Amino acid sequence: NAGVTQTPKFRVLKTGQSMTLLCAQDMNHEYMYWYRQDPGMGLRLIHYSVGEGTTAKGEVPDGYNVSRLKKQNFLLGLESAAPSQTSVYFCASTRQGIWEVQHFGDGTRLSIL
Amino acid sequence: AQKVTQAQTEISVVEKEDVTLDCVYETRDTTYYLFWYKQPPSGELVFLIRRNSFDEQNEISGRYSWNFQKSTSSFNFTITASQVVDSAVYFCALSGGSNYKLTFGKGTLLTVNP
């Protein structure tokens, strides 16, 4: 009964490095979302997906790419990490729509030096 | 455009005090949903309540209660007889229409002191 699992939980990168954050859900949810949380800013939507093979931009998509090759997985990529991307990243999923309660992962704390 | 304002950045109370967290929202949608989430110091996000725009009934759950007023576009959250375990950041959020976006407020940090 894992729900939404994010990997890794912590990571430190150097500027210019690349990495991929993995989000996996075992609830057969159609919709998945990536957010970033910065102090005093609440959560802001980076990208989202309404189903396997589809992705769309959210509020703050620059510098990130995503893929949803399998229904249960939603990957967030940083091609060339920048210090401004230091943040806590949350993945979430809902069964069919944004009006539902979001099931969140525990977050990934990413620091870019 | 959707907007959620939580004007109280930080609130500090003493245990057993009642505290109200304010949430004011803006939307052009006639159908929308409002949420409250709690983020304790451990960092996870915990769902507290969801309310749709057609249901203005207030809700009480134990020490928690919510007051939804469409006339003032507010969805306020009250904790009665606060406890140290209530210390957390509380987020109000809004979703509506065909917009796939869940708009969060910036959160209110509640500290309950013993």
PDB file of C-alpha atoms in Angstrom:
ATOM      1  CA  ASN A   1       0.000   0.000   0.000  1.00  0.00           C
ATOM      2  CA  ALA A   2       2.745   2.428  -1.038  1.00  0.00           C
ATOM      3  CA  GLY A   3       0.637   5.172  -2.677  1.00  0.00           C
ATOM      4  CA  VAL A   4       2.999   7.689  -4.254  1.00  0.00           C
ATOM      5  CA  THR A   5       6.734   7.026  -3.973  1.00  0.00           C
ATOM      6  CA  GLN A   6       9.421   9.539  -4.871  1.00  0.00           C
ATOM      7  CA  THR A   7      13.030   8.633  -5.561  1.00  0.00           C
ATOM      8  CA  PRO A   8      15.464   9.877  -4.361  1.00  0.00           C
ATOM      9  CA  LYS A   9      14.574  11.625  -1.090  1.00  0.00           C
ATOM     10  CA  PHE A  10      17.662  13.824  -1.056  1.00  0.00           C
ATOM     11  CA  ARG A  11      20.231  14.845  -3.628  1.00  0.00           C
ATOM     12  CA  VAL A  12      22.999  17.378  -3.938  1.00  0.00           C
ATOM     13  CA  LEU A  13      24.071  18.391  -7.427  1.00  0.00           C
ATOM     14  CA  LYS A  14      26.621  20.705  -8.893  1.00  0.00           C
ATOM     15  CA  THR A  15      25.560  23.422 -11.298  1.00  0.00           C
ATOM     16  CA  GLY A  16      25.292  22.039 -14.806  1.00  0.00           C
ATOM     17  CA  GLN A  17      24.737  18.420 -13.799  1.00  0.00           C
ATOM     18  CA  SER A  18      21.665  16.566 -14.891  1.00  0.00           C
ATOM     19  CA  MET A  19      19.400  14.244 -13.008  1.00  0.00           C
ATOM     20  CA  THR A  20      15.988  12.591 -13.064  1.00  0.00           C
ATOM     21  CA  LEU A  21      13.478  12.410 -10.258  1.00  0.00           C
ATOM     22  CA  LEU A  22      11.179   9.437 -10.306  1.00  0.00           C
ATOM     23  CA  CYS A  23       7.589   9.371  -9.143  1.00  0.00           C
ATOM     24  CA  ALA A  24       5.744   6.069  -8.981  1.00  0.00           C
ATOM     25  CA  GLN A  25       2.127   5.456  -7.978  1.00  0.00           C
ATOM     26  CA  ASP A  26       0.384   2.156  -7.467  1.00  0.00           C
ATOM     27  CA  MET A  27      -3.202   3.430  -7.402  1.00  0.00           C
ATOM     28  CA  ASN A  28      -3.833   3.273 -11.159  1.00  0.00           C
ATOM     29  CA  HIS A  29      -4.317   7.045 -11.230  1.00  0.00           C
ATOM     30  CA  GLU A  30      -4.591   8.807 -14.564  1.00  0.00           C
ATOM     31  CA  TYR A  31      -3.363  12.254 -13.513  1.00  0.00           C
ATOM     32  CA  MET A  32       0.075  13.005 -12.139  1.00  0.00           C
ATOM     33  CA  TYR A  33       1.719  16.275 -11.177  1.00  0.00           C
ATOM     34  CA  TRP A  34       5.100  17.688 -10.270  1.00  0.00           C
ATOM     35  CA  TYR A  35       5.325  20.654  -7.891  1.00  0.00           C
ATOM     36  CA  ARG A  36       8.138  22.590  -6.369  1.00  0.00           C
ATOM     37  CA  GLN A  37       7.976  24.140  -2.945  1.00  0.00           C
ATOM     38  CA  ASP A  38      10.090  27.131  -2.056  1.00  0.00           C
ATOM     39  CA  PRO A  39      10.067  29.074   1.216  1.00  0.00           C
ATOM     40  CA  GLY A  40       7.188  31.527   1.332  1.00  0.00           C
ATOM     41  CA  MET A  41       5.924  30.484  -2.107  1.00  0.00           C
ATOM     42  CA  GLY A  42       3.591  27.586  -1.457  1.00  0.00           C
ATOM     43  CA  LEU A  43       3.551  24.830  -4.055  1.00  0.00           C
ATOM     44  CA  ARG A  44       3.837  25.676  -7.716  1.00  0.00           C
ATOM     45  CA  LEU A  45       2.991  23.334 -10.553  1.00  0.00           C
ATOM     46  CA  ILE A  46       5.897  22.480 -12.852  1.00  0.00           C
ATOM     47  CA  HIS A  47       4.366  19.951 -15.251  1.00  0.00           C
ATOM     48  CA  TYR A  48       1.452  17.590 -15.208  1.00  0.00           C
ATOM     49  CA  SER A  49       0.120  14.592 -17.108  1.00  0.00           C
ATOM     50  CA  VAL A  50      -3.467  13.567 -17.755  1.00  0.00           C
ATOM     51  CA  GLY A  51      -2.575  10.089 -18.916  1.00  0.00           C
ATOM     52  CA  GLU A  52       0.097   7.780 -20.221  1.00  0.00           C
ATOM     53  CA  GLY A  53       2.053   9.366 -23.029  1.00  0.00           C
ATOM     54  CA  THR A  54       0.782  12.903 -22.394  1.00  0.00           C
ATOM     55  CA  THR A  55       2.409  15.802 -20.560  1.00  0.00           C
ATOM     56  CA  ALA A  56       1.745  19.509 -20.286  1.00  0.00           C
ATOM     57  CA  LYS A  57       3.366  22.602 -18.836  1.00  0.00           C
ATOM     58  CA  GLY A  58       2.312  24.054 -15.528  1.00  0.00           C
ATOM     59  CA  GLU A  59       3.127  27.363 -13.920  1.00  0.00           C
ATOM     60  CA  VAL A  60       6.934  27.110 -13.740  1.00  0.00           C
ATOM     61  CA  PRO A  61       8.107  24.650 -16.439  1.00  0.00           C
ATOM     62  CA  ASP A  62      11.356  26.317 -17.578  1.00  0.00           C
ATOM     63  CA  GLY A  63      14.454  24.215 -17.016  1.00  0.00           C
ATOM     64  CA  TYR A  64      12.503  20.978 -16.548  1.00  0.00           C
ATOM     65  CA  ASN A  65      11.342  18.168 -18.776  1.00  0.00           C
ATOM     66  CA  VAL A  66       8.989  15.316 -18.006  1.00  0.00           C
ATOM     67  CA  SER A  67       7.957  11.973 -19.400  1.00  0.00           C
ATOM     68  CA  ARG A  68       5.075   9.600 -18.756  1.00  0.00           C
ATOM     69  CA  LEU A  69       5.965   6.472 -20.683  1.00  0.00           C
ATOM     70  CA  LYS A  70       4.161   4.235 -18.223  1.00  0.00           C
ATOM     71  CA  LYS A  71       0.939   5.067 -16.455  1.00  0.00           C
ATOM     72  CA  GLN A  72       2.403   4.479 -13.036  1.00  0.00           C
ATOM     73  CA  ASN A  73       5.545   6.568 -13.496  1.00  0.00           C
ATOM     74  CA  PHE A  74       6.106  10.276 -13.979  1.00  0.00           C
ATOM     75  CA  LEU A  75       9.709  11.396 -14.432  1.00  0.00           C
ATOM     76  CA  LEU A  76      11.012  14.922 -13.876  1.00  0.00           C
ATOM     77  CA  GLY A  77      14.313  15.786 -15.507  1.00  0.00           C
ATOM     78  CA  LEU A  78      16.750  18.596 -14.966  1.00  0.00           C
ATOM     79  CA  GLU A  79      19.019  18.787 -17.999  1.00  0.00           C
ATOM     80  CA  SER A  80      21.440  21.386 -16.640  1.00  0.00           C
ATOM     81  CA  ALA A  81      20.824  22.086 -12.987  1.00  0.00           C
ATOM     82  CA  ALA A  82      20.953  25.667 -11.733  1.00  0.00           C
ATOM     83  CA  PRO A  83      21.061  26.980  -8.152  1.00  0.00           C
ATOM     84  CA  SER A  84      17.593  28.472  -8.702  1.00  0.00           C
ATOM     85  CA  GLN A  85      16.269  24.926  -8.921  1.00  0.00           C
ATOM     86  CA  THR A  86      17.209  24.216  -5.320  1.00  0.00           C
ATOM     87  CA  SER A  87      13.875  23.281  -3.852  1.00  0.00           C
ATOM     88  CA  VAL A  88      11.703  20.548  -2.432  1.00  0.00           C
ATOM     89  CA  TYR A  89       9.904  18.670  -5.178  1.00  0.00           C
ATOM     90  CA  PHE A  90       6.593  16.942  -4.658  1.00  0.00           C
ATOM     91  CA  CYS A  91       4.849  14.531  -6.917  1.00  0.00           C
ATOM     92  CA  ALA A  92       1.121  13.960  -6.673  1.00  0.00           C
ATOM     93  CA  SER A  93      -1.560  11.938  -8.383  1.00  0.00           C
ATOM     94  CA  THR A  94      -5.329  11.903  -8.731  1.00  0.00           C
ATOM     95  CA  ARG A  95      -7.608   9.276 -10.207  1.00  0.00           C
ATOM     96  CA  GLN A  96      -9.362  11.379 -12.829  1.00  0.00           C
ATOM     97  CA  GLY A  97      -9.056  15.091 -12.248  1.00  0.00           C
ATOM     98  CA  ILE A  98      -7.768  18.160 -10.465  1.00  0.00           C
ATOM     99  CA  TRP A  99     -10.941  18.402  -8.405  1.00  0.00           C
ATOM    100  CA  GLU A 100      -9.994  15.296  -6.482  1.00  0.00           C
ATOM    101  CA  VAL A 101      -7.858  15.026  -3.397  1.00  0.00           C
ATOM    102  CA  GLN A 102      -4.225  14.903  -4.414  1.00  0.00           C
ATOM    103  CA  HIS A 103      -2.140  12.015  -3.132  1.00  0.00           C
ATOM    104  CA  PHE A 104       1.328  13.377  -2.486  1.00  0.00           C
ATOM    105  CA  GLY A 105       4.669  11.690  -2.258  1.00  0.00           C
ATOM    106  CA  ASP A 106       6.963  12.526   0.634  1.00  0.00           C
ATOM    107  CA  GLY A 107       9.054  14.938  -1.409  1.00  0.00           C
ATOM    108  CA  THR A 108      12.586  15.150  -2.779  1.00  0.00           C
ATOM    109  CA  ARG A 109      14.924  17.732  -1.298  1.00  0.00           C
ATOM    110  CA  LEU A 110      17.274  18.890  -4.038  1.00  0.00           C
ATOM    111  CA  SER A 111      20.224  21.204  -3.466  1.00  0.00           C
ATOM    112  CA  ILE A 112      22.237  22.601  -6.343  1.00  0.00           C
ATOM    113  CA  LEU A 113      25.602  24.115  -5.521  1.00  0.00           C
TER     114      LEU A 113
ATOM    115  CA  ALA B   1      -6.843  33.567 -13.350  1.00  0.00           C
ATOM    116  CA  GLN B   2      -7.038  31.824 -10.033  1.00  0.00           C
ATOM    117  CA  LYS B   3      -5.520  33.192  -6.883  1.00  0.00           C
ATOM    118  CA  VAL B   4      -5.388  32.121  -3.249  1.00  0.00           C
ATOM    119  CA  THR B   5      -4.318  34.522  -0.547  1.00  0.00           C
ATOM    120  CA  GLN B   6      -3.295  33.464   2.921  1.00  0.00           C
ATOM    121  CA  ALA B   7      -2.496  36.798   4.458  1.00  0.00           C
ATOM    122  CA  GLN B   8      -1.178  35.374   7.717  1.00  0.00           C
ATOM    123  CA  THR B   9       2.382  34.272   7.129  1.00  0.00           C
ATOM    124  CA  GLU B  10       2.978  33.119  10.695  1.00  0.00           C
ATOM    125  CA  ILE B  11       0.776  32.705  13.754  1.00  0.00           C
ATOM    126  CA  SER B  12       1.940  31.830  17.228  1.00  0.00           C
ATOM    127  CA  VAL B  13      -0.456  30.766  19.977  1.00  0.00           C
ATOM    128  CA  VAL B  14      -0.331  29.116  23.344  1.00  0.00           C
ATOM    129  CA  GLU B  15      -1.766  25.651  23.753  1.00  0.00           C
ATOM    130  CA  LYS B  16      -5.549  25.508  24.260  1.00  0.00           C
ATOM    131  CA  GLU B  17      -6.114  28.795  22.461  1.00  0.00           C
ATOM    132  CA  ASP B  18      -8.452  28.853  19.473  1.00  0.00           C
ATOM    133  CA  VAL B  19      -6.916  29.994  16.203  1.00  0.00           C
ATOM    134  CA  THR B  20      -8.349  30.850  12.798  1.00  0.00           C
ATOM    135  CA  LEU B  21      -6.396  30.631   9.577  1.00  0.00           C
ATOM    136  CA  ASP B  22      -7.700  32.844   6.808  1.00  0.00           C
ATOM    137  CA  CYS B  23      -8.018  31.934   3.146  1.00  0.00           C
ATOM    138  CA  VAL B  24      -9.367  34.256   0.458  1.00  0.00           C
ATOM    139  CA  TYR B  25      -9.663  33.085  -3.117  1.00  0.00           C
ATOM    140  CA  GLU B  26     -10.325  34.490  -6.576  1.00  0.00           C
ATOM    141  CA  THR B  27     -11.746  32.574  -9.499  1.00  0.00           C
ATOM    142  CA  ARG B  28     -14.016  33.168 -12.491  1.00  0.00           C
ATOM    143  CA  ASP B  29     -15.273  29.599 -12.472  1.00  0.00           C
ATOM    144  CA  THR B  30     -18.728  28.865 -11.138  1.00  0.00           C
ATOM    145  CA  THR B  31     -17.713  25.337 -10.230  1.00  0.00           C
ATOM    146  CA  TYR B  32     -14.591  25.044  -8.164  1.00  0.00           C
ATOM    147  CA  TYR B  33     -13.107  23.156  -5.259  1.00  0.00           C
ATOM    148  CA  LEU B  34     -11.304  24.376  -2.187  1.00  0.00           C
ATOM    149  CA  PHE B  35      -8.874  22.365  -0.129  1.00  0.00           C
ATOM    150  CA  TRP B  36      -6.854  22.609   3.046  1.00  0.00           C
ATOM    151  CA  TYR B  37      -3.627  20.686   3.465  1.00  0.00           C
ATOM    152  CA  LYS B  38      -1.370  20.414   6.501  1.00  0.00           C
ATOM    153  CA  GLN B  39       2.409  20.137   6.295  1.00  0.00           C
ATOM    154  CA  PRO B  40       3.905  19.141   9.652  1.00  0.00           C
ATOM    155  CA  PRO B  41       7.621  19.612  10.392  1.00  0.00           C
ATOM    156  CA  SER B  42       8.282  16.150   8.961  1.00  0.00           C
ATOM    157  CA  GLY B  43       7.454  17.611   5.540  1.00  0.00           C
ATOM    158  CA  GLU B  44       4.674  15.460   4.119  1.00  0.00           C
ATOM    159  CA  LEU B  45       1.421  16.988   2.884  1.00  0.00           C
ATOM    160  CA  VAL B  46      -1.698  15.814   4.657  1.00  0.00           C
ATOM    161  CA  PHE B  47      -5.167  16.373   3.216  1.00  0.00           C
ATOM    162  CA  LEU B  48      -7.638  17.941   5.636  1.00  0.00           C
ATOM    163  CA  ILE B  49     -10.764  18.897   3.722  1.00  0.00           C
ATOM    164  CA  ARG B  50     -12.276  19.468   0.291  1.00  0.00           C
ATOM    165  CA  ARG B  51     -15.305  21.644  -0.365  1.00  0.00           C
ATOM    166  CA  ASN B  52     -17.059  22.305  -3.678  1.00  0.00           C
ATOM    167  CA  SER B  53     -18.517  25.665  -4.624  1.00  0.00           C
ATOM    168  CA  PHE B  54     -22.102  24.499  -4.317  1.00  0.00           C
ATOM    169  CA  ASP B  55     -21.806  23.365  -0.739  1.00  0.00           C
ATOM    170  CA  GLU B  56     -21.589  26.267   1.663  1.00  0.00           C
ATOM    171  CA  GLN B  57     -22.297  24.258   4.754  1.00  0.00           C
ATOM    172  CA  ASN B  58     -19.757  24.689   7.450  1.00  0.00           C
ATOM    173  CA  GLU B  59     -17.986  21.562   8.541  1.00  0.00           C
ATOM    174  CA  ILE B  60     -16.676  20.388  11.869  1.00  0.00           C
ATOM    175  CA  SER B  61     -14.288  17.530  12.420  1.00  0.00           C
ATOM    176  CA  GLY B  62     -13.236  17.170  16.003  1.00  0.00           C
ATOM    177  CA  ARG B  63     -11.298  20.308  16.939  1.00  0.00           C
ATOM    178  CA  TYR B  64     -11.215  21.470  13.315  1.00  0.00           C
ATOM    179  CA  SER B  65     -13.903  23.517  11.640  1.00  0.00           C
ATOM    180  CA  TRP B  66     -14.207  25.282   8.328  1.00  0.00           C
ATOM    181  CA  ASN B  67     -16.271  28.301   7.367  1.00  0.00           C
ATOM    182  CA  PHE B  68     -16.985  28.689   3.646  1.00  0.00           C
ATOM    183  CA  GLN B  69     -18.524  31.980   2.549  1.00  0.00           C
ATOM    184  CA  LYS B  70     -18.964  32.558  -1.182  1.00  0.00           C
ATOM    185  CA  SER B  71     -20.119  36.121  -0.562  1.00  0.00           C
ATOM    186  CA  THR B  72     -16.671  37.039   0.715  1.00  0.00           C
ATOM    187  CA  SER B  73     -14.740  34.377  -1.253  1.00  0.00           C
ATOM    188  CA  SER B  74     -13.322  32.985   1.931  1.00  0.00           C
ATOM    189  CA  PHE B  75     -12.700  29.512   3.272  1.00  0.00           C
ATOM    190  CA  ASN B  76     -11.375  29.926   6.789  1.00  0.00           C
ATOM    191  CA  PHE B  77     -10.069  27.194   9.051  1.00  0.00           C
ATOM    192  CA  THR B  78     -10.415  27.214  12.836  1.00  0.00           C
ATOM    193  CA  ILE B  79      -8.641  25.003  15.312  1.00  0.00           C
ATOM    194  CA  THR B  80     -10.314  24.899  18.698  1.00  0.00           C
ATOM    195  CA  ALA B  81      -8.250  24.257  21.807  1.00  0.00           C
ATOM    196  CA  SER B  82      -5.005  24.079  19.848  1.00  0.00           C
ATOM    197  CA  GLN B  83      -2.368  21.512  20.695  1.00  0.00           C
ATOM    198  CA  VAL B  84       1.376  21.387  20.121  1.00  0.00           C
ATOM    199  CA  VAL B  85       0.803  18.689  17.478  1.00  0.00           C
ATOM    200  CA  ASP B  86      -1.132  21.238  15.433  1.00  0.00           C
ATOM    201  CA  SER B  87       2.112  23.088  14.749  1.00  0.00           C
ATOM    202  CA  ALA B  88       2.553  22.966  10.994  1.00  0.00           C
ATOM    203  CA  VAL B  89       2.282  24.924   7.792  1.00  0.00           C
ATOM    204  CA  TYR B  90      -1.284  25.003   6.519  1.00  0.00           C
ATOM    205  CA  PHE B  91      -2.071  25.495   2.855  1.00  0.00           C
ATOM    206  CA  CYS B  92      -5.323  26.529   1.278  1.00  0.00           C
ATOM    207  CA  ALA B  93      -5.744  25.529  -2.380  1.00  0.00           C
ATOM    208  CA  LEU B  94      -8.207  26.080  -5.219  1.00  0.00           C
ATOM    209  CA  SER B  95      -9.059  24.173  -8.393  1.00  0.00           C
ATOM    210  CA  GLY B  96     -11.768  24.946 -10.882  1.00  0.00           C
ATOM    211  CA  GLY B  97     -13.399  24.437 -14.262  1.00  0.00           C
ATOM    212  CA  SER B  98     -11.292  22.838 -16.945  1.00  0.00           C
ATOM    213  CA  ASN B  99      -8.140  24.266 -15.492  1.00  0.00           C
ATOM    214  CA  TYR B 100      -5.766  21.481 -14.588  1.00  0.00           C
ATOM    215  CA  LYS B 101      -4.061  23.658 -12.094  1.00  0.00           C
ATOM    216  CA  LEU B 102      -4.397  23.423  -8.333  1.00  0.00           C
ATOM    217  CA  THR B 103      -3.481  26.847  -7.050  1.00  0.00           C
ATOM    218  CA  PHE B 104      -1.953  26.938  -3.594  1.00  0.00           C
ATOM    219  CA  GLY B 105      -1.741  29.815  -1.200  1.00  0.00           C
ATOM    220  CA  LYS B 106       1.667  30.591   0.242  1.00  0.00           C
ATOM    221  CA  GLY B 107       0.793  28.897   3.496  1.00  0.00           C
ATOM    222  CA  THR B 108       0.474  29.900   7.137  1.00  0.00           C
ATOM    223  CA  LEU B 109       3.011  28.664   9.653  1.00  0.00           C
ATOM    224  CA  LEU B 110       1.211  27.882  12.889  1.00  0.00           C
ATOM    225  CA  THR B 111       3.265  27.433  16.009  1.00  0.00           C
ATOM    226  CA  VAL B 112       1.504  26.191  19.123  1.00  0.00           C
ATOM    227  CA  ASN B 113       3.573  26.696  22.222  1.00  0.00           C
ATOM    228  CA  PRO B 114       3.132  24.614  25.371  1.00  0.00           C
TER     229      PRO B 114
END
